[in-house]
Every structure is written in structure tokens, then in C-alpha cells.
XYZ file of C-alpha atoms in Angstrom:
715
model
C -47.992 109.335 1.767
C -48.518 106.182 3.860
C -47.029 106.200 7.329
C -44.211 103.861 8.317
C -45.070 100.938 10.558
C -43.371 101.272 13.956
C -43.685 98.281 16.279
C -42.656 98.414 19.949
C -42.197 95.121 21.812
C -42.752 96.072 25.430
C -45.360 98.298 27.083
C -43.147 99.400 29.965
C -41.675 102.713 30.994
C -38.714 102.800 28.584
C -40.581 101.796 25.432
C -43.569 104.081 25.981
C -41.350 107.007 26.988
C -39.672 106.605 23.606
C -43.097 106.553 21.919
C -44.040 109.773 23.740
C -40.868 111.442 22.478
C -41.562 110.274 18.913
C -45.096 111.675 19.053
C -43.732 114.996 20.308
C -41.335 115.197 17.357
C -43.701 114.058 14.596
C -47.078 112.546 15.460
C -47.883 111.784 11.816
C -44.730 109.940 10.782
C -45.599 106.460 12.093
C -48.446 104.034 12.569
C -47.511 102.671 16.001
C -48.231 99.196 17.369
C -47.314 98.191 20.941
C -47.077 94.581 22.140
C -47.247 94.150 25.926
C -46.960 90.881 27.838
C -48.910 92.211 30.846
C -52.672 92.803 30.786
C -52.336 96.407 31.872
C -51.662 99.767 30.243
C -48.328 101.477 30.836
C -47.668 101.940 34.578
C -44.882 103.173 36.852
C -43.091 100.050 38.037
C -41.025 102.084 40.494
C -44.155 102.842 42.517
C -45.195 99.202 43.007
C -43.811 99.423 46.526
C -46.291 102.255 47.195
C -49.133 99.911 46.194
C -47.722 97.160 48.390
C -47.357 99.559 51.306
C -50.951 100.744 50.865
C -50.009 104.324 49.937
C -51.320 104.061 46.342
C -53.784 102.013 44.330
C -52.927 100.309 41.042
C -54.843 103.020 39.181
C -52.708 105.659 40.892
C -49.507 104.340 39.296
C -50.838 104.115 35.721
C -48.861 106.528 33.512
C -50.912 106.234 30.307
C -54.416 104.775 30.559
C -56.330 102.939 27.820
C -57.687 106.156 26.341
C -54.176 107.537 25.791
C -53.456 104.828 23.211
C -56.822 105.245 21.488
C -56.565 109.028 21.225
C -53.182 108.746 19.515
C -54.172 105.954 17.154
C -51.804 103.453 18.782
C -52.735 99.798 18.336
C -52.124 98.067 21.678
C -51.946 94.296 22.229
C -51.877 93.381 25.936
C -51.313 89.914 27.365
C -49.441 89.105 24.157
C -45.918 87.674 23.936
C -43.630 88.200 20.952
C -41.929 84.914 20.032
C -39.951 85.688 16.868
C -38.607 88.638 14.905
C -38.360 88.145 11.146
C -35.938 90.514 9.427
C -34.703 90.693 5.855
C -36.924 91.300 2.852
C -40.087 90.813 4.921
C -39.903 92.361 8.386
C -42.440 91.231 10.981
C -42.982 90.201 14.599
C -44.623 86.861 15.380
C -46.551 86.392 18.640
C -47.550 83.383 20.745
C -51.189 83.683 19.667
C -50.257 83.521 15.973
C -50.269 87.228 15.097
C -47.770 88.378 12.496
C -47.258 92.143 12.672
C -45.212 93.817 9.890
C -42.796 96.626 10.701
C -40.572 99.158 9.005
C -38.887 100.010 12.299
C -38.811 97.858 15.443
C -38.018 98.864 19.031
C -37.268 96.071 21.480
C -38.133 97.244 25.000
C -38.706 93.918 26.736
C -37.246 95.073 30.047
C -36.008 92.560 32.579
C -37.201 89.825 34.909
C -36.246 88.943 38.453
C -33.078 86.875 38.651
C -33.900 83.449 40.073
C -30.908 82.089 41.997
C -30.061 78.361 41.748
C -31.435 77.452 45.168
C -32.911 74.031 45.855
C -36.700 74.322 46.160
C -36.906 77.739 44.544
C -39.822 76.607 42.332
C -42.077 75.590 45.225
C -45.419 77.340 45.798
C -44.964 80.262 48.150
C -41.770 81.474 46.446
C -42.267 84.574 44.267
C -40.379 87.548 42.884
C -41.408 91.212 43.084
C -41.394 92.786 39.614
C -44.934 93.528 38.415
C -48.557 94.152 39.378
C -49.371 90.432 39.506
C -46.542 89.855 42.013
C -47.958 92.705 44.071
C -51.433 91.133 44.067
C -49.969 87.741 45.045
C -48.188 89.217 48.045
C -51.380 90.955 49.161
C -53.295 87.642 48.856
C -50.652 85.778 50.891
C -50.802 88.413 53.618
C -54.463 87.545 54.126
C -53.633 83.870 54.756
C -50.195 83.695 56.338
C -48.135 85.489 58.945
C -44.402 84.977 58.285
C -42.504 86.273 55.242
C -38.841 86.315 54.266
C -37.143 88.431 51.614
C -33.916 87.148 50.067
C -31.924 90.241 49.122
C -31.086 93.330 51.156
C -30.906 95.762 48.266
C -33.229 98.590 47.343
C -36.118 96.465 46.021
C -35.788 93.873 48.764
C -36.139 96.456 51.520
C -39.109 98.060 49.788
C -40.798 94.647 49.519
C -40.121 93.914 53.188
C -41.587 97.272 54.244
C -44.698 96.532 52.197
C -45.097 93.123 53.841
C -44.877 94.762 57.272
C -47.642 97.149 56.237
C -49.733 94.146 55.191
C -49.435 92.751 58.727
C -46.810 90.080 58.098
C -43.582 89.471 59.984
C -40.755 90.379 57.582
C -37.245 88.936 57.732
C -34.560 90.094 55.293
C -31.703 87.745 54.341
C -28.648 89.291 52.714
C -25.353 87.676 51.710
C -23.284 90.849 52.283
C -22.166 92.107 55.715
C -24.418 95.193 55.510
C -27.554 96.374 53.683
C -27.516 98.010 50.242
C -23.780 97.344 50.057
C -23.592 98.623 46.458
C -25.079 102.022 47.319
C -24.143 102.628 50.979
C -21.100 102.484 53.196
C -21.140 100.571 56.465
C -21.934 103.638 58.596
C -25.066 104.631 56.664
C -26.145 100.998 56.267
C -26.022 100.471 60.033
C -28.149 103.565 60.575
C -30.663 102.226 58.047
C -30.706 98.792 59.664
C -31.325 100.258 63.104
C -34.226 102.345 61.800
C -35.843 99.407 59.997
C -35.406 97.146 63.023
C -37.303 99.778 64.977
C -40.131 99.419 62.446
C -40.260 95.658 63.058
C -37.995 94.295 60.309
C -35.595 91.450 61.147
C -32.239 90.775 59.485
C -29.853 87.909 58.797
C -26.710 89.410 57.252
C -23.735 87.627 55.714
C -25.857 84.516 55.165
C -26.038 82.310 52.048
C -29.316 80.474 51.360
C -28.824 76.760 50.765
C -32.390 75.470 50.397
C -36.089 76.362 50.491
C -37.551 73.896 52.985
C -41.101 72.482 53.027
C -42.692 69.359 51.530
C -45.504 70.656 49.297
C -44.899 74.380 49.581
C -42.358 76.765 51.049
C -42.158 76.675 54.846
C -38.801 78.326 55.434
C -35.150 78.834 54.491
C -32.040 76.867 55.456
C -28.665 78.627 55.350
C -25.383 77.007 54.335
C -24.467 77.074 58.052
C -27.426 74.798 58.848
C -29.529 77.461 60.585
C -33.172 77.758 59.468
C -35.756 80.554 59.343
C -39.496 79.895 59.173
C -41.443 81.597 56.363
C -44.756 80.965 54.598
C -43.962 83.465 51.840
C -40.476 83.886 50.345
C -39.788 86.868 48.086
C -36.751 86.763 45.798
C -35.057 90.125 45.276
C -31.457 89.394 44.339
C -31.200 91.286 41.073
C -32.627 91.415 37.565
C -31.986 89.568 34.311
C -32.503 91.403 30.981
C -35.130 89.735 28.772
C -33.053 88.832 25.720
C -34.326 85.396 24.668
C -36.442 86.852 21.860
C -33.467 88.780 20.481
C -31.149 85.763 20.703
C -33.639 83.545 18.860
C -33.915 86.184 16.155
C -30.202 86.558 15.411
C -29.649 89.850 17.231
C -26.316 90.249 18.997
C -26.511 89.891 22.783
C -24.133 89.746 25.699
C -25.641 90.246 29.150
C -28.310 92.251 27.328
C -29.026 93.304 23.719
C -25.943 95.086 22.434
C -26.568 98.599 21.098
C -24.450 101.519 19.892
C -24.645 105.171 20.964
C -27.885 105.588 18.968
C -29.508 102.448 20.432
C -29.088 100.524 17.154
C -28.647 96.742 17.200
C -26.595 94.821 14.625
C -29.737 94.416 12.471
C -30.901 97.315 10.307
C -34.151 99.003 11.432
C -34.113 97.199 14.799
C -33.346 99.117 17.998
C -33.332 98.295 21.718
C -33.923 100.543 24.725
C -34.256 100.200 28.475
C -33.267 97.406 30.821
C -32.939 94.920 27.950
C -30.258 97.058 26.217
C -26.519 96.919 26.898
C -24.641 100.117 26.073
C -20.843 100.175 26.324
C -20.963 97.074 28.501
C -23.598 98.434 30.929
C -27.276 97.474 31.262
C -29.064 100.078 33.388
C -31.882 99.233 35.793
C -32.950 102.734 36.854
C -35.455 104.998 35.173
C -33.374 108.132 34.472
C -30.869 106.380 32.149
C -33.718 104.622 30.329
C -35.460 107.929 29.659
C -32.203 109.450 28.410
C -31.840 106.522 26.007
C -35.438 106.967 24.859
C -34.854 110.604 23.879
C -31.822 109.736 21.741
C -33.638 106.805 20.130
C -36.726 108.882 19.324
C -34.673 111.504 17.502
C -32.689 108.825 15.687
C -35.827 107.083 14.433
C -37.384 110.399 13.370
C -34.218 111.294 11.391
C -33.551 114.247 13.695
C -29.955 115.196 14.465
C -29.055 114.170 18.002
C -25.952 113.887 20.151
C -25.123 110.263 20.978
C -26.081 108.567 24.215
C -22.823 108.376 26.150
C -23.969 106.637 29.319
C -25.526 107.774 32.601
C -24.680 108.172 36.259
C -27.160 105.977 38.183
C -28.426 106.959 41.604
C -30.651 105.348 44.233
C -33.374 106.874 46.391
C -34.940 104.648 49.049
C -38.712 105.033 49.306
C -39.374 103.090 52.505
C -41.891 104.776 54.812
C -40.185 107.124 57.225
C -36.683 106.521 55.870
C -34.878 108.889 53.494
C -31.732 107.536 51.812
C -29.923 108.785 48.708
C -26.797 107.462 46.983
C -24.976 108.367 43.770
C -21.649 107.636 42.120
C -18.528 106.003 43.567
C -18.813 105.854 47.341
C -16.679 102.852 48.320
C -13.310 103.456 50.002
C -11.369 101.459 47.397
C -12.681 103.684 44.578
C -12.742 107.189 46.057
C -11.469 109.394 48.867
C -13.727 110.994 51.466
C -14.212 114.754 51.037
C -16.955 115.285 53.644
C -18.313 112.930 56.316
C -20.852 114.227 58.847
C -23.033 112.450 61.409
C -25.678 114.217 63.488
C -26.713 111.935 66.333
C -29.435 114.289 67.543
C -31.279 114.435 64.230
C -30.026 110.994 63.117
C -28.667 112.233 59.792
C -25.541 111.242 57.879
C -23.768 112.791 54.911
C -20.752 111.600 52.985
C -19.291 113.097 49.809
C -16.448 111.395 47.948
C -13.894 112.687 45.463
C -11.430 111.571 42.824
C -8.591 113.858 41.721
C -10.153 116.806 43.533
C -13.592 116.443 41.937
C -16.916 115.292 43.378
C -17.584 111.684 42.362
C -20.156 110.326 44.824
C -22.451 111.049 47.752
C -24.556 109.365 50.447
C -27.350 111.083 52.363
C -29.255 109.437 55.207
C -32.133 110.923 57.171
C -32.164 114.222 55.256
C -32.022 114.038 51.451
C -32.772 117.690 50.719
C -29.364 118.074 49.073
C -29.873 115.083 46.766
C -30.596 117.056 43.591
C -27.686 119.420 44.168
C -25.200 116.628 44.854
C -26.454 114.610 41.884
C -25.749 117.568 39.603
C -22.287 118.072 41.128
C -21.433 114.418 40.474
C -22.726 114.627 36.906
C -20.636 117.738 36.243
C -17.574 116.290 38.025
C -17.511 119.587 39.875
C -14.436 120.625 41.875
C -14.559 120.081 45.613
C -14.759 123.854 46.092
C -18.334 123.683 44.733
C -19.385 121.818 47.886
C -19.172 125.002 49.912
C -21.931 126.615 47.889
C -23.924 123.388 47.780
C -23.847 123.090 51.572
C -24.478 126.758 52.357
C -26.859 127.519 55.179
C -29.231 130.470 55.219
C -28.516 133.220 57.716
C -32.173 134.111 58.215
C -33.354 130.705 59.406
C -34.453 129.379 56.005
C -34.100 125.641 55.463
C -31.019 124.387 53.558
C -33.133 123.054 50.699
C -34.776 126.466 50.219
C -31.321 128.038 50.052
C -30.250 125.455 47.464
C -33.377 126.004 45.389
C -32.683 129.742 45.341
C -28.998 129.330 44.456
C -29.567 126.690 41.791
C -28.889 127.871 38.231
C -32.070 128.304 36.134
C -31.062 125.599 33.648
C -29.953 123.096 36.272
C -31.901 119.845 36.255
C -34.260 119.211 39.181
C -35.983 116.027 37.960
C -33.342 113.782 36.371
C -35.871 111.117 35.337
C -37.829 113.506 33.116
C -35.124 116.157 32.494
C -37.124 119.022 34.045
C -35.082 122.111 34.929
C -35.529 124.733 37.617
C -36.545 127.316 35.017
C -39.179 124.959 33.574
C -40.717 124.494 37.024
C -40.644 128.220 37.748
C -42.228 129.042 34.396
C -44.944 126.461 35.043
C -45.687 128.024 38.432
C -45.597 131.662 37.316
C -47.299 131.250 33.932
C -50.058 128.878 35.043
C -50.793 130.015 38.583
C -49.650 126.742 40.180
C -49.127 126.460 43.929
C -48.095 122.892 44.744
C -45.569 120.243 43.721
C -48.481 118.006 42.696
C -49.748 120.616 40.218
C -46.228 121.009 38.836
C -45.940 117.229 38.510
C -49.121 117.096 36.433
C -47.928 119.985 34.248
C -44.245 119.108 33.747
C -43.893 115.462 34.954
C -41.287 116.603 37.495
C -41.212 113.999 40.337
C -43.712 111.744 38.511
C -41.325 108.796 38.106
C -39.208 107.763 41.100
C -40.346 110.705 43.235
C -36.879 111.273 44.673
C -36.772 114.905 43.571
C -40.094 115.821 45.221
C -38.475 117.815 48.096
C -36.485 119.949 45.621
C -39.516 120.423 43.359
C -41.454 121.692 46.372
C -38.579 124.023 47.285
C -38.446 125.468 43.749
C -42.217 125.999 43.862
C -41.836 127.888 47.150
C -39.033 129.976 45.671
C -41.109 130.817 42.584
C -44.086 131.876 44.709
C -41.859 133.860 47.057
C -39.799 135.682 44.444
C -42.278 136.069 41.578
C -41.166 137.067 38.098
C -38.110 138.920 39.350
C -36.781 135.816 41.029
C -36.981 133.743 37.869
C -33.443 134.808 37.072
C -30.741 133.443 39.350
C -28.626 136.022 41.131
C -25.695 137.090 38.968
C -22.576 139.137 39.729
C -22.511 142.797 38.707
C -21.275 143.824 35.263
C -18.395 145.734 36.854
C -17.524 147.845 39.891
C -19.429 150.848 38.518
C -22.798 149.234 39.308
C -24.628 146.498 41.196
C -26.603 145.585 38.046
C -25.938 142.111 36.609
C -25.525 141.261 32.930
C -28.924 139.569 32.882
C -30.648 142.557 34.490
C -28.896 144.927 32.067
C -29.953 142.857 29.047
C -33.541 142.647 30.272
C -33.745 146.396 30.936
C -32.417 147.276 27.475
C -34.804 144.833 25.800
C -37.852 146.176 27.648
C -37.171 149.938 27.500
C -36.582 152.432 24.692
C -33.220 153.848 25.734
C -31.700 156.366 23.308
C -28.084 156.089 24.398
C -25.757 154.600 26.981
C -26.099 157.542 29.348
C -29.863 157.037 29.541
C -29.234 153.386 30.447
C -26.828 154.307 33.241
C -29.185 156.967 34.633
C -32.224 154.689 34.592
C -30.367 151.854 36.332
C -28.742 154.069 38.992
C -25.167 153.490 37.865
C -22.754 154.204 40.724
C -20.173 155.744 38.396
C -22.113 158.028 36.050
C -19.707 157.796 33.093
C -19.062 154.109 33.590
C -15.876 152.391 32.453
C -14.708 150.681 29.297
C -16.038 147.288 30.471
C -19.604 148.330 31.293
C -19.832 150.795 28.385
C -18.840 148.059 25.967
C -21.452 145.781 27.548
C -24.165 148.446 27.161
C -22.984 149.068 23.595
C -23.224 145.363 22.773
C -26.692 144.837 24.268
C -28.001 147.972 22.568
C -26.668 146.773 19.219
C -28.427 143.420 19.724
C -31.715 145.281 19.999
C -31.006 147.948 17.336
C -28.350 146.490 14.988
C -28.724 149.238 12.377
C -29.523 152.429 14.255
C -27.496 152.528 17.454
C -24.119 154.245 17.240
C -21.194 152.612 18.993
C -19.757 154.352 22.048
C -16.493 152.509 22.540
C -16.281 150.738 19.192
C -16.833 147.103 20.196
C -14.997 145.010 17.619
C -15.653 141.423 18.653
C -15.991 139.541 15.365
C -16.028 136.023 13.964
C -12.924 134.770 12.140
C -13.163 131.609 10.064
C -10.560 129.223 8.680
C -11.741 126.662 6.132
C -9.749 123.801 4.639
C -10.671 121.106 2.146
C -9.192 117.806 1.021
C -9.259 116.816 -2.620
C -11.204 113.660 -1.799
C -13.862 114.962 0.528
C -14.591 118.196 -1.314
C -15.683 116.304 -4.411
C -18.991 115.156 -2.955
C -22.236 117.072 -2.673
C -22.663 118.248 0.921
C -18.933 118.287 1.762
C -17.768 121.629 0.361
C -16.001 123.034 3.395
C -14.727 126.089 1.539
C -18.260 127.008 0.479
C -19.505 126.467 4.012
C -16.743 128.623 5.480
C -17.401 131.391 2.959
C -21.142 131.274 3.620
C -20.577 131.638 7.372
C -18.140 134.493 6.759
C -20.668 136.287 4.536
C -23.422 135.854 7.113
C -21.460 137.052 10.136
C -18.876 139.473 8.728
C -20.695 142.552 10.116
C -22.132 141.013 13.283
C -20.820 141.713 16.764
C -20.085 138.859 19.165
C -19.867 138.818 22.974
C -16.145 138.019 22.541
C -13.900 137.470 19.498
C -15.030 134.143 18.058
C -12.973 131.616 16.085
C -14.444 128.978 13.794
C -12.864 126.283 11.645
C -14.397 124.217 8.861
C -12.772 121.047 7.563
C -14.029 118.587 4.996
C -12.671 115.651 6.958
C -10.008 114.197 9.188
C -7.434 114.354 6.380
C -7.428 118.155 6.692
C -7.093 118.685 10.447
C -7.165 122.347 11.473
C -7.836 122.078 15.185
C -11.575 121.504 14.950
C -11.913 120.470 18.593
C -10.106 123.493 20.048
C -12.104 126.189 18.220
C -15.150 128.038 19.491
C -17.032 126.523 16.541
C -15.641 123.478 14.748
C -17.310 121.870 11.732
C -15.954 118.755 10.078
C -17.120 116.329 7.414
C -17.551 112.686 8.386
C -18.992 109.517 6.793
C -22.381 110.320 8.369
C -22.446 113.989 7.305
C -21.287 117.178 8.996
C -20.386 117.195 12.702
C -20.705 120.473 14.642
C -18.613 120.992 17.778
C -18.771 124.018 20.072
C -16.870 125.313 23.090
C -13.308 124.363 22.205
C -10.443 126.495 23.552
C -6.778 126.127 22.622
C -5.362 128.361 25.351
C -5.435 127.811 29.098
C -7.766 126.447 30.244
C -7.672 124.058 27.271
C -11.187 122.847 26.438
C -12.261 120.180 23.950
C -15.251 121.121 21.837
C -18.485 119.261 22.595
C -20.626 117.666 19.914
C -23.765 119.678 19.221
C -25.177 117.521 16.440
C -24.704 115.721 13.122
C -26.452 116.749 9.902
C -26.322 115.423 6.362
C -25.879 118.346 3.945
C -23.817 121.529 3.854
C -27.025 123.628 3.919
C -28.075 121.817 7.128
C -24.579 122.351 8.546
C -24.806 126.068 7.794
C -28.237 126.256 9.430
C -27.151 124.400 12.574
C -23.889 126.319 13.039
C -25.532 129.699 12.336
C -28.309 128.898 14.815
C -25.704 127.984 17.443
C -23.861 131.277 16.915
C -27.126 133.241 17.023
C -28.144 131.525 20.269
C -24.748 132.372 21.734
C -25.149 136.031 20.734
C -28.609 136.189 22.315
C -27.871 134.382 25.568
C -24.219 135.001 26.379
C -23.093 137.949 28.452
C -20.740 140.509 26.988
C -17.181 139.256 27.487
C -18.330 135.673 28.098
C -16.502 133.124 25.941
C -18.484 130.463 24.167
C -17.181 127.641 26.360
C -18.151 129.545 29.529
C -21.626 130.143 28.103
C -21.993 126.411 27.387
C -21.099 125.564 30.978
C -23.458 128.207 32.407
C -26.459 127.445 30.210
C -25.885 123.674 30.099
C -24.863 121.737 27.003
C -27.872 119.384 27.220
C -30.421 122.210 27.065
C -28.539 123.972 24.253
C -28.403 120.763 22.227
C -32.088 120.105 22.768
C -33.003 123.569 21.513
C -30.685 123.502 18.488
C -31.818 120.020 17.474
C -35.454 121.102 17.546
C -35.961 121.789 13.840
C -38.529 124.566 14.303
C -36.481 126.397 16.940
C -33.296 126.009 14.921
C -34.836 127.490 11.791
C -36.239 130.386 13.784
C -32.727 131.167 15.065
C -31.327 130.791 11.549
C -33.906 133.217 10.177
C -32.845 135.770 12.779
C -29.219 135.337 11.776
C -29.717 135.174 8.001
C -29.686 138.378 5.955
C -32.101 139.041 3.062
C -29.273 139.452 0.559
C -27.883 136.000 1.290
C -30.311 133.538 -0.307
C -28.548 130.392 0.821
C -31.449 128.095 -0.018
C -31.172 129.131 -3.679
C -29.153 126.859 -5.951
C -28.257 129.883 -8.100
C -26.830 131.691 -5.089
C -24.947 128.574 -4.064
C -23.443 128.408 -7.522
C -22.383 132.054 -7.232
C -20.685 131.414 -3.904
C -18.927 128.314 -5.228
C -17.721 130.203 -8.252
C -16.489 133.043 -6.097
C -14.485 130.885 -3.729
C -13.027 128.755 -6.534
C -11.291 131.864 -7.868
């Protein structure tokens, strides 16, 4: 079978990340062509400031070199500009050099360009932006000829450019129209600390000033403000924001607003054409940071490969300043008109500042200056909308003199994300260290990509590496509370012991694990009973008679049940047949509905399955009693067989990972919905779980068996 033609317009971080994800899912599905306007392979644009500051070479920031494309059979056109997209009966991309490249599927990943403000004289020689490798080279060339530089824009990129110019030996003046630096990410207190530090490094500032004109006859010689004051400059760098590159899409009839408009699966209004990255506008927002773009790329890759995937629902952006000697982190809502202050601390001796904000009693934003060790922890608290009480644990100090970040690394849950850009968890880093004999954050970066993008998580990656080396295999599991008062053994330790030893009965378990109360109690005996039955479902005899089972309610509408793939009664009966004899960590409730016309509380059940125009939707973690919880979407599949496989795999995963007595919604929160989704939507992993759950006498793939089940339930 011939492979589909996949064309990617854009050789930047978002587009190539999506290509990497596609190759990981199915390397043989597409013949891939990439069109890049720059004459370079894929590189990390975030690290351009490192090149400018002299900390890295251009080769150091290349993500995928020329050989990467060749080895994967990717056809790469560099220095080529796409000028037109033809869609309809014949789908192709036309380029400036006259190429016409056909496609079955097209990804637009054209990124963004520097916003050029309407200032008189802005087109004069000596005025540049700072967005790519060529801009970087130009600034280095100017530094060899001239002495004075000015940067218009006191945001993140502007300050990084100014620091680089200082390193190149130029005088650097920053002009900003707001009353303080980085006014979108910082409050006045932290901004003033930052300004003082940068002034100490030699940077000069003009704040609250509007630029009226670039002065100079033949080339730029300075800046005149609207007040009439002037500043001399031989090089002027514009850093006042970005503008999504959407001209190609607009010319080609694709809907645009500020950027290319996409839905939750990164689809444009034209069939087979998608957009991702800085050029895409999702729910009215165009993101300019790497973590959201990578999250979009994962959803798009699964969508294109016809893999079930939860929708992209937006991201929480954060900023990490990478100026030499200065550590600044900001996330979420931090302005006084949007949030209340929960914590505000200033340490004048160590010159550090911390502010955490809240809305309705939940963490919604944070600023760290001078010490950003807590950045990863606070980012996760903001993402989870954690209650303010969680700050106590996040800010805990070690009693034995350990550093706060080492304490946080130890207390962090195994499935908590350390590197947001590349979605690398604590457990993934620990496994990389322990399984591969790694010793440094750099080795972990090469193995897992943790800290390889913006680098903001590097301190936490290093702390997790130290924790892994210090604690070894036993420390790979986060500390857990004891099963009950009869013992100090946690659920995870109990499960692991039962799985790795040949215990004959509950008493042998209690003796081996030094149970404080020899006979135990109903709670711990039921837990032992449950974990033993997981290992020996047929042979082990119940002690206390654990009776946690799955109950299912199925309903069907006359309209929806007519179609193939929407037989909710069959699906409910199949689940009941599969799980009727299986024990659960807690009593489990499931509901199956053929569509919205037969509502039976799908979103407040442990497992809720409903038919929809796009197939079957599986929700998990609903709870109708206090605390009321709405089920979260696990995935969407097309047929009833796929729905059975996905839901059975979810239940099996819950049985394997949950602790005895732990409800499904609590398990989702502890393990992390993102990681659970990723595992269940991996076709190979899902089928492996389904095989473990499926019984030999239930041949669900067989059409004859399906007919038998349908006949049975119809009577």
C-alpha cells in the first residue's frame, strides 16, 4: 500500500515536534516532506540568546541535524517559501521557486515574525529584530563595528537580547513603554529587583517612554521619544512582540483571525489541512511559548494518525528568564486586579522574592526572583488549581539541612511533570537514571529530552537525579501513608511485596512485613485479600470476603441503537460479562448510553460511555455524591468493539494501579489524567491491558459471538 503524502510548511520547533510524534506512532504511514524558509535544519529558537551571549554555538542549539531527516526518509526543502496552498480535487503546495508539492494531509507550522511597530524610520539600516539565526549573526557583526545599541521592548526577549549585546561588548539601553520591566509577567516589586540587578551588569533603562522616530540620515543613529528626548544608538533591536505568519493561509482561503483558526484537534476550516504552533489560534489564543506548542503537536499527531486522543483544551503559559546571573520565573495570573496575594516574601540578604496568588482559595499564579528552585512545583500547583493548603507542602524545608529543591524533588509524586515542554515526569527521569546508570542532568537530557527546550526545569531535573542516586530503587516510589494503624507499610509497598514473593496466606504476609497487630483489622485484611487475588485470581481463598464489584446500567434510544457501532445494550452486556466475577478496589459504577437522548448520568459515574456523532466517548472519574466530580474524557473511538476495548483497558489499569479502597476519581488525581490517557490511547498498551482483562470464553472479536450476545440481550 502506498504511503500518504504528508507535507509540513515550517521547519521550526512546533512542526518538527509534531513530525517526531507521528514517527513515534507509525513511522510507515506517511511520506513526509518539510518546507523551511530558513537555510538551517530544525533548531531551538529559545536558545538563540545563549548563542548571542556566547554560551553556545549555533551547532549546539540544533535539535535535529541534516542526517536526522535523511535517516527517516524525510524530504527537506530549506530556504524555500510556500506561496500558495491548492485544496479541492488536487491538493498541493506551491513555492516561490516554482515547486508544486502534492499532499494528502497538510500541516501549517509557519510560526511567527517579529512585530514591526509603525515608527518613522523603522526600515533604516541598523534596525533589526531578534527572531532567528540570521538576526543573531547580524547582531554579532554589528558588535564588531559599533559601540552603542538600543533595544525597544522590556519584555523577556528584549532583556535577553540586551544581555547578549552587553556580552558582545556593546553598550545596551532598553526602552520600554510600561512603568516597569516584564509588566505582563512580573509585579512592580520583582521588576524593580530585576532592574537593579541588570543595571549592576551595565544595562541602562528608559521606562514609560514611547518611541516617536528612528533618527539618522542614511542609517539609524538613535531614537527620539514622544517627549522630545533622544538616545544615541548605532544598532536598534525591535522586541515588542510577535505576529503570527498567516498570509499564506489567508491567500489560500483558510479562516484566520489574529492567527489561523483551529479547533480542539488543530483542524482548520479546510479538510485535511491543520495548523500548529505560533501561527495557530485556539479558542481565541495564539501561544508563543514552547510547552503549549508541544502539547498541540501531540494532539495533532494522534489526530492525523487516526489515534484516539483527548482534545487540546488550552495551556497555562509560563516564563523563565535566562539572562546570565538572573533567575526569574512567572506563571498564571499575578496582577492585583486579577488575583489575591496568598504568599509574599522578600529576603534582602539573599536578594530573593516569592509571590503566590490565589482565586477562590486556589493557587492561580506565582513569581519567583533570585531562587527559582520551586518553579516546577508551583507550575504544577497552578495547573492543578490546587488549594492554598498545598502550598505548605510545596514550601516545606528539610530539617536535616537539605536544600528546599531536594526536599521538593523527594516529595514530588512519581507521575508529576518535571519538564513541561517535553512532558517528562519524575518517574521517567528516575527510571532513566536507575535503568541506564546515568549520573547527571545532561545525560538525562540526552536520554529523555528533559530540560532540552527552554531549560527552565534544569534545577529540578538535577534534584530528581540526585534523589534517584541517593535513594536507589527503593526511593523510586514516593512515600505513601500506611495501609492502616496496624502497620507502617504503605499500599504500594504491600502490593510490591505480594507481587514479588510467594506468600501462601494473609498471615504469612503480615509476619513477613512485621505487622504491628498480628491479626490485622478488617481494612488491612481486605487490602491483603485484594492484592493477593490480583496475583492469584483463581487459587487464593478470600479471608474477609471482599465484594467490591462492577455494576452497569445501559440504556438505548430507538434512533441511535439502529446503527452499527452504537449498540449500548450490547456494550453494557459485554462489559458485565467480562467483569461480573472480578474484584475492584472499591464498588464501581458504570453507565452506557447510546446518545444524549438517553441521559443516565454519564458524567457522574465511575465509567461513563456514550454514543456521539464521532463515535463512542469514554469518561472516567465521575462521582455523584459529595464531593461531586465530573467525569473526564479519556478518549473517543469509532466502533462498539473499540469502545469495549478502551473501557475494559481503563478498568484493568485501575485494578492494577489503584490502592484497595481508593475510588476511581482519587486514583485519576493521584496517577494523573494526562499519563493515564497517554497509556490508554497507545494502541499496543491498550490491547495488552484488554488481553489481561478478557477471558478466553468471551470471544468478543468474533461476529458469531457478537450475534449471540445481541440475541441474548434482545430477549
